[in-house]
XYZ file of C-alpha atoms in Angstrom:
545
model
C 59.381 104.132 131.921
C 61.923 102.488 129.859
C 65.886 102.107 130.043
C 68.370 103.151 127.294
C 70.464 100.550 126.194
C 73.888 101.697 126.277
C 75.738 100.212 122.918
C 79.191 100.615 122.172
C 78.758 99.549 118.124
C 76.355 99.578 115.874
C 75.857 96.012 113.981
C 77.827 96.760 110.710
C 80.156 98.013 113.379
C 80.730 94.743 114.642
C 79.693 92.163 111.253
C 83.705 94.976 110.081
C 85.417 93.844 113.098
C 85.020 90.829 112.362
C 83.616 90.343 115.908
C 80.823 88.315 114.571
C 83.236 86.124 112.377
C 84.628 85.087 115.594
C 81.067 84.378 117.319
C 80.171 82.774 115.030
C 84.023 80.661 114.916
C 83.679 79.430 118.207
C 82.495 75.867 119.005
C 80.102 76.158 121.369
C 78.094 73.727 121.111
C 76.100 73.678 124.675
C 71.737 75.650 123.937
C 72.518 77.376 127.057
C 76.001 79.078 126.107
C 74.829 79.531 122.116
C 71.646 81.354 123.665
C 74.142 83.032 126.558
C 76.285 84.443 123.298
C 73.377 86.377 122.184
C 72.890 88.405 124.868
C 76.461 89.509 125.339
C 77.431 93.362 126.385
C 80.814 94.708 126.203
C 82.601 95.850 129.465
C 82.236 99.974 129.034
C 85.251 102.395 131.026
C 85.160 102.154 134.861
C 84.345 98.194 134.556
C 88.022 97.669 134.161
C 88.258 94.627 136.586
C 85.286 93.040 135.882
C 86.950 92.534 132.822
C 89.905 91.919 133.865
C 88.217 88.665 135.954
C 86.552 88.027 132.498
C 89.839 88.140 130.916
C 91.373 85.999 134.664
C 88.482 83.480 132.953
C 89.352 82.460 129.967
C 92.903 82.484 130.357
C 92.823 80.038 133.329
C 90.439 78.703 131.074
C 93.313 78.107 128.591
C 95.700 76.332 131.107
C 93.327 73.623 131.786
C 92.262 72.965 127.636
C 95.749 71.794 127.836
C 97.060 70.089 130.569
C 93.964 67.806 130.848
C 92.763 67.490 126.885
C 91.089 64.316 126.832
C 88.782 65.445 129.802
C 87.888 68.452 128.224
C 86.905 66.563 124.950
C 84.695 63.979 126.558
C 83.266 67.751 127.971
C 82.641 68.437 124.814
C 80.968 65.402 124.054
C 78.660 65.845 126.794
C 78.271 69.404 126.533
C 76.727 68.176 122.663
C 73.901 66.043 123.880
C 72.944 68.444 125.761
C 69.027 70.082 125.251
C 67.345 73.082 126.067
C 64.941 71.432 128.633
C 64.387 75.181 129.986
C 60.605 75.471 128.459
C 59.852 72.227 130.165
C 61.309 73.188 133.801
C 59.060 76.307 133.282
C 56.899 74.785 132.498
C 56.826 71.940 135.767
C 55.007 74.937 137.559
C 51.399 74.858 136.025
C 51.855 71.711 134.157
C 51.559 68.077 134.298
C 54.870 66.566 131.777
C 54.280 63.786 129.885
C 56.660 60.704 130.048
C 58.416 61.825 127.596
C 59.194 65.340 129.041
C 60.172 63.872 132.310
C 62.731 61.506 130.375
C 64.259 64.821 129.589
C 64.579 66.042 132.512
C 66.263 62.432 133.377
C 68.369 62.897 130.730
C 69.304 66.064 131.870
C 70.354 65.572 135.770
C 72.701 62.407 134.680
C 74.438 64.976 132.180
C 74.640 67.802 134.700
C 76.256 65.082 137.769
C 78.533 64.051 134.681
C 79.482 67.487 134.017
C 79.974 68.032 137.341
C 82.203 65.261 137.671
C 84.255 65.935 134.384
C 84.539 69.525 136.463
C 85.726 67.780 139.609
C 87.989 66.386 137.936
C 90.316 69.253 136.817
C 89.197 71.485 139.458
C 86.950 74.297 137.064
C 85.962 76.863 139.037
C 82.512 77.004 141.370
C 80.815 79.443 139.739
C 81.074 77.012 136.462
C 79.953 73.456 138.613
C 76.419 72.159 138.221
C 75.217 71.951 141.510
C 74.128 68.396 142.525
C 71.559 67.336 141.694
C 71.426 63.633 143.730
C 67.607 64.961 146.156
C 65.796 64.830 142.502
C 67.634 62.039 140.019
C 67.143 59.595 143.282
C 62.817 60.889 142.684
C 62.914 60.087 138.921
C 65.572 57.482 139.320
C 64.598 55.546 142.035
C 66.139 52.274 141.267
C 69.182 54.067 140.880
C 70.593 52.629 138.200
C 71.170 56.129 136.452
C 70.677 55.030 132.429
C 69.912 56.580 130.272
C 65.372 55.861 129.685
C 62.403 56.311 131.598
C 59.823 54.850 132.794
C 56.421 54.310 135.280
C 57.887 52.694 137.076
C 56.160 50.792 139.467
C 58.075 51.728 142.302
C 56.466 55.425 141.808
C 53.283 54.199 143.707
C 52.322 50.610 145.172
C 48.410 51.384 143.967
C 50.267 51.073 140.488
C 52.230 47.902 141.159
C 49.443 46.735 142.365
C 46.813 47.271 139.235
C 49.262 46.500 136.705
C 49.503 43.131 138.647
C 46.366 42.631 138.338
C 45.867 43.650 134.705
C 48.367 41.241 133.641
C 47.275 38.534 135.747
C 44.123 39.578 133.547
C 45.593 39.606 130.472
C 46.595 36.304 131.331
C 43.693 34.730 132.285
C 42.261 36.294 128.398
C 44.691 34.886 126.661
C 44.673 31.455 127.888
C 40.899 31.207 127.269
C 41.414 32.890 123.905
C 43.934 30.049 123.274
C 41.190 27.574 124.781
C 39.173 28.080 122.475
C 41.145 29.046 119.305
C 41.504 24.702 119.700
C 38.448 23.950 120.626
C 37.861 24.867 116.862
C 41.310 23.908 115.081
C 40.149 20.642 116.160
C 36.761 20.122 115.246
C 37.152 21.999 111.494
C 40.901 21.879 110.879
C 41.570 25.162 110.447
C 45.064 26.908 111.720
C 44.338 30.179 112.677
C 47.096 32.072 113.526
C 48.818 33.636 117.081
C 46.342 36.561 116.686
C 43.382 34.382 117.419
C 42.837 34.658 112.978
C 42.766 33.094 109.686
C 43.650 34.667 105.892
C 41.689 32.280 103.303
C 41.986 33.761 99.499
C 38.791 34.935 97.833
C 39.563 31.655 95.140
C 38.503 29.591 98.084
C 34.755 29.691 97.883
C 34.433 26.596 100.169
C 36.317 27.889 103.407
C 34.466 30.648 102.692
C 31.453 29.731 103.061
C 32.263 26.793 105.854
C 33.932 29.848 108.035
C 31.033 31.728 107.743
C 29.585 29.634 109.765
C 31.309 29.371 112.221
C 29.266 31.087 114.915
C 33.156 31.814 116.803
C 35.043 33.726 113.779
C 34.104 36.975 112.228
C 35.194 38.834 109.611
C 37.815 41.231 110.488
C 39.193 43.017 107.041
C 39.116 42.116 103.208
C 40.202 43.092 100.474
C 40.298 41.788 96.291
C 42.414 39.151 97.302
C 41.673 37.507 100.638
C 39.193 37.742 103.651
C 40.381 37.395 107.277
C 38.649 35.864 110.275
C 38.727 37.087 113.729
C 38.031 34.738 117.050
C 34.791 35.883 118.587
C 35.610 36.484 122.201
C 32.675 34.162 125.082
C 30.824 35.516 127.285
C 33.160 34.593 129.743
C 36.377 36.572 127.299
C 33.945 39.453 127.454
C 33.525 40.526 130.759
C 37.260 40.075 131.367
C 38.231 42.195 128.449
C 35.760 45.059 130.317
C 37.132 44.696 133.378
C 40.848 44.398 132.134
C 39.796 47.986 130.394
C 38.156 49.330 133.845
C 42.079 48.630 134.912
C 43.561 50.180 131.895
C 41.565 53.298 132.695
C 43.152 52.787 136.671
C 46.245 52.521 135.937
C 45.974 55.729 133.435
C 44.627 57.407 135.809
C 47.052 56.644 138.965
C 50.536 57.240 136.500
C 48.882 60.561 135.381
C 48.743 60.900 139.183
C 52.098 59.899 140.097
C 53.751 62.248 136.493
C 52.059 65.140 138.880
C 53.416 64.771 141.714
C 56.364 64.368 139.544
C 56.438 67.779 137.523
C 55.170 69.286 141.210
C 58.939 67.609 142.687
C 60.621 68.965 139.371
C 58.985 72.272 140.064
C 60.107 72.912 143.448
C 64.025 72.443 141.907
C 63.273 74.523 138.980
C 65.414 77.122 140.136
C 68.378 75.276 141.220
C 68.027 73.212 137.692
C 67.951 76.894 135.527
C 71.023 78.225 137.719
C 72.966 74.921 136.431
C 71.625 75.448 132.435
C 73.091 78.976 133.431
C 76.187 77.650 134.985
C 76.685 75.279 132.182
C 76.214 78.487 129.408
C 79.072 80.263 130.537
C 81.641 77.119 130.863
C 80.753 76.843 127.234
C 81.624 80.471 126.206
C 84.411 80.343 128.286
C 85.649 77.308 127.289
C 84.439 78.083 123.321
C 86.998 81.024 124.407
C 89.964 79.376 126.341
C 90.160 76.500 122.785
C 89.569 79.591 119.722
C 92.855 81.767 121.571
C 94.533 78.538 121.815
C 93.919 77.602 118.183
C 93.854 80.854 116.819
C 97.298 82.362 118.908
C 95.182 84.894 120.665
C 96.587 86.837 123.666
C 95.522 88.058 126.744
C 95.546 92.048 126.367
C 96.259 94.015 128.508
C 93.022 96.416 129.438
C 94.461 100.222 130.941
C 92.561 102.983 132.265
C 94.781 105.193 129.371
C 92.755 105.538 126.231
C 94.466 103.700 123.724
C 94.784 100.845 121.069
C 98.259 99.662 120.820
C 98.959 95.868 119.402
C 102.264 94.405 117.880
C 101.819 91.839 115.432
C 98.366 92.675 114.972
C 96.296 89.197 112.781
C 93.064 90.694 111.339
C 91.717 86.882 112.177
C 89.895 85.991 109.051
C 91.764 87.592 106.928
C 94.186 85.588 108.022
C 92.477 82.341 107.090
C 90.994 83.428 103.592
C 95.231 84.452 102.983
C 96.483 80.650 104.121
C 93.961 78.619 101.844
C 95.556 80.112 99.459
C 98.523 79.225 100.707
C 100.263 82.719 101.308
C 101.536 83.570 104.803
C 100.128 86.838 106.684
C 101.659 89.956 107.430
C 101.183 91.478 111.361
C 100.708 94.663 112.127
C 101.625 96.634 114.783
C 100.274 99.784 115.822
C 99.389 102.460 119.194
C 97.359 105.195 118.863
C 95.871 107.166 122.059
C 93.260 110.588 121.840
C 93.695 111.919 118.201
C 93.919 111.896 114.741
C 96.074 109.530 112.598
C 96.153 108.497 109.291
C 97.187 105.524 107.342
C 97.771 106.521 103.729
C 99.387 104.984 101.168
C 97.689 103.286 97.788
C 95.768 100.180 96.748
C 96.401 97.262 97.198
C 98.339 97.735 100.366
C 95.961 96.598 102.867
C 95.060 99.931 104.306
C 91.422 99.147 105.566
C 92.560 95.522 106.954
C 94.928 97.822 109.142
C 91.456 99.590 109.994
C 89.779 96.201 110.176
C 92.264 94.774 112.682
C 92.512 98.167 115.343
C 88.757 97.844 115.649
C 88.721 94.218 115.945
C 91.460 94.040 118.882
C 89.816 96.718 120.721
C 85.944 95.237 120.736
C 87.595 91.579 120.794
C 89.231 93.188 124.331
C 86.076 94.591 125.009
C 84.386 92.231 125.061
C 86.053 89.668 126.910
C 87.637 88.544 124.097
C 91.792 86.897 123.610
C 93.085 89.294 120.422
C 95.250 88.362 117.184
C 98.521 89.576 118.371
C 101.845 88.905 120.121
C 100.914 91.471 122.698
C 98.226 94.408 123.071
C 97.399 96.825 124.979
C 93.615 98.170 125.192
C 91.703 101.612 127.559
C 88.843 101.436 126.733
C 86.046 103.097 124.873
C 82.446 104.331 124.551
C 81.296 104.086 122.067
C 82.818 102.537 118.691
C 81.746 102.599 115.112
C 83.289 101.969 111.490
C 82.901 104.027 108.385
C 83.067 101.780 105.145
C 81.657 101.074 102.262
C 78.063 99.771 102.802
C 76.644 98.268 99.973
C 73.127 97.857 101.636
C 73.072 101.218 102.039
C 73.410 101.451 97.666
C 70.563 99.117 97.311
C 68.841 101.563 99.267
C 69.338 104.097 96.209
C 71.303 105.760 98.345
C 74.555 106.498 96.347
C 78.380 105.545 98.269
C 78.906 109.587 99.159
C 75.227 109.497 100.431
C 76.122 106.950 102.714
C 79.388 108.362 103.618
C 77.320 110.965 104.863
C 74.703 109.333 106.721
C 77.065 106.800 108.833
C 79.171 110.174 109.018
C 76.426 111.683 111.218
C 75.498 109.148 112.976
C 79.358 109.521 114.397
C 79.286 112.937 114.735
C 75.614 112.852 116.941
C 76.796 109.637 119.235
C 80.128 109.839 119.857
C 81.007 111.222 122.840
C 84.022 110.575 125.222
C 86.920 108.195 124.459
C 85.380 106.852 121.073
C 87.524 104.700 118.318
C 86.014 106.062 115.335
C 87.971 104.040 112.419
C 87.055 105.903 109.211
C 87.751 104.269 105.748
C 88.364 106.670 102.328
C 86.458 109.495 103.365
C 85.147 111.315 100.716
C 85.966 109.144 97.984
C 83.287 108.806 96.021
C 83.418 112.759 95.404
C 85.452 115.378 93.371
C 88.369 115.492 93.815
C 88.387 118.594 95.449
C 85.767 118.896 97.482
C 87.150 115.449 98.536
C 90.752 117.403 100.113
C 88.574 119.839 101.676
C 86.038 117.838 103.267
C 88.374 114.748 104.986
C 90.658 117.992 105.729
C 87.656 119.435 107.721
C 86.750 116.661 109.031
C 90.657 115.818 110.573
C 90.258 119.161 111.716
C 86.900 118.476 113.570
C 88.207 115.011 115.555
C 91.956 116.631 116.165
C 89.344 118.539 118.866
C 87.574 116.083 120.103
C 88.579 113.286 123.024
C 88.040 110.305 119.996
C 90.741 108.254 118.706
C 90.536 109.111 115.326
C 92.295 106.147 112.529
C 91.464 107.163 109.440
C 92.355 105.921 105.746
C 92.595 108.205 102.534
C 94.365 109.134 99.911
C 94.199 112.141 100.285
C 97.981 112.459 101.832
C 98.146 116.294 102.609
C 96.104 116.025 105.175
C 98.702 114.370 107.544
C 100.507 117.759 107.291
C 98.797 118.705 110.410
C 101.579 118.172 112.040
C 99.190 117.340 115.109
C 98.467 114.379 112.510
C 99.937 111.635 113.193
C 100.660 109.632 109.706
C 101.559 106.090 109.005
C 102.851 104.477 105.841
C 101.762 101.212 104.491
C 105.244 100.242 104.284
C 103.780 98.749 100.602
C 107.362 97.783 98.235
C 110.383 100.577 99.293
C 112.691 98.159 99.895
C 111.549 95.139 97.377
C 113.575 94.683 95.004
C 112.212 95.269 91.470
C 114.443 93.298 89.393
C 114.107 90.335 91.527
C 109.804 91.058 91.544
C 109.827 92.491 87.621
C 111.640 89.252 86.500
C 108.949 87.311 88.197
C 105.704 89.014 86.710
C 107.472 89.375 83.243
C 105.112 85.972 82.189
C 102.657 85.843 84.393
C 98.864 86.514 83.441
C 97.176 89.263 84.154
C 95.922 86.902 87.913
C 99.189 85.661 88.927
C 101.444 89.329 88.779
C 98.458 90.714 91.043
C 98.599 87.668 92.839
C 102.699 87.585 93.583
C 102.582 92.082 93.700
C 100.900 90.932 96.635
C 103.243 88.731 97.677
C 106.044 90.999 98.020
C 103.619 93.909 99.525
C 105.220 94.486 103.020
C 101.654 95.331 104.789
C 103.488 96.837 108.338
C 102.968 100.817 109.304
C 105.428 103.106 109.324
C 105.488 106.520 111.317
C 105.690 108.962 108.513
C 107.030 112.965 109.346
C 108.224 114.140 106.626
C 106.008 113.826 103.675
C 108.466 113.481 101.232
C 109.465 109.971 102.615
C 106.203 108.848 101.401
C 106.661 106.112 98.924
C 104.948 106.364 95.644
C 103.341 102.600 95.210
C 100.735 103.300 92.891
C 103.142 104.427 91.092
C 105.851 101.174 90.717
C 102.003 99.111 90.734
C 100.288 100.959 87.446
C 103.955 100.288 85.532
C 104.306 96.706 86.325
C 100.471 96.070 85.719
C 101.910 97.233 82.464
C 100.246 100.368 82.366
C 102.230 102.669 79.146
C 106.268 104.428 80.063
C 104.648 107.345 79.020
C 101.986 107.734 80.414
C 103.988 106.737 84.246
C 106.318 109.593 83.625
C 103.989 112.247 82.784
C 102.424 111.024 86.469
C 105.572 111.984 87.974
C 105.749 114.827 87.082
C 102.517 116.193 88.622
C 103.784 114.515 92.077
C 104.738 117.781 93.627
């Protein structure tokens, strides 16, 4: 009987909030860390203590990394040399490992010892430090040279050492006799044989070929259209020595197999220790990657609280921030405070409403997976369920309209939401006619008001926020802009430049609005600056109630 695994967020939510982006951007260097990160699980309500422990690990690693940059660099270089040998370790139970596989295990042991040494010098917590593998390393490296090489050493077996010694003497005797025969042929016939006991003659040298073919101690071994090669024929005494040498070689192979079998069993004896060390290194890789990412992206440890809230000051959506910085711009941080109930973000397009929505999801989901968050400060209460409802090109590709896609996802949200849910809904019902869209949006807001959810909704339908139970957050937008200055700057710019200039002046911070009359009409301002006829703008103002 299978047990259902509790899921915090679906794949789309993990992607759209930026969790996948952060994970892919982290510098994981070991195969063990890369494998473990794919299996990472979020912390749920009731697991706040365990989450605090994980965040404390990251915090301590941040301190360690900042204080020991050189050693951390060496540790990372060591990480990059690791291969995933877990299959070989597991295979050692019932198989005889090859020389290459044993070499790779020895190399793994050497790297574990190096990581262990670095961990001791920078005083890492014991849970990340590989256990001592000296016992097995001494077995695989009986000479104690600790070099990154491996050979079936003579010291592994007295019998092997004797067989190799005997074969060496046999091969030496064979060569001595071959050299004597070579000298005799060279003296008798005036021929010069190579150190490999052969001679190559041009086909045009018919006399030379005829003479050589009459020498019984030489036989044809190769030929092409230009030349013929002849090789020394071993005498009966040499042939007997060669047969004995082959027999000894077979005995050596058999003894080496026996040694590899013994070493394989020895590796299996330590399999649990080795696999545990691989697990420790993977965890170290992940927590170090989290810490270094937090340092380089100015992320902070979130405060984990029992009440269901998502609050942060000066939050930055990391993926968007990177894009803006590449264009030479400066990111405008956003602050928000959410608890159970419905909060709507209103404002014109270009106002960053969707980014604020995604940023809220990013802070919440990163915290719940044990990451530092891109804010100046943050308070997060854990959710049982998170989902973002936002435009989905994949659903449209399946033949659904944008509205049909929204309704499909809305049903999934309603079917799976439970207490302490975090719902992020972007411009719901914008793909249908405004009358029905407004009605549907208001109805969804009414439904969500009565639930123990944090519901954050972006919308163009500002009348939705007239309900006193709905919090209205307005994008500041162009409310505080010096329009004379902006118009002077935009006057002679081309279309692309005009949009960029307006974005530069936009204030993406959120302000709580308690009076609908306070809501600025940035859409009309933007339309006017982008060249829409004044008569159209003035007429539009008359329709605004």
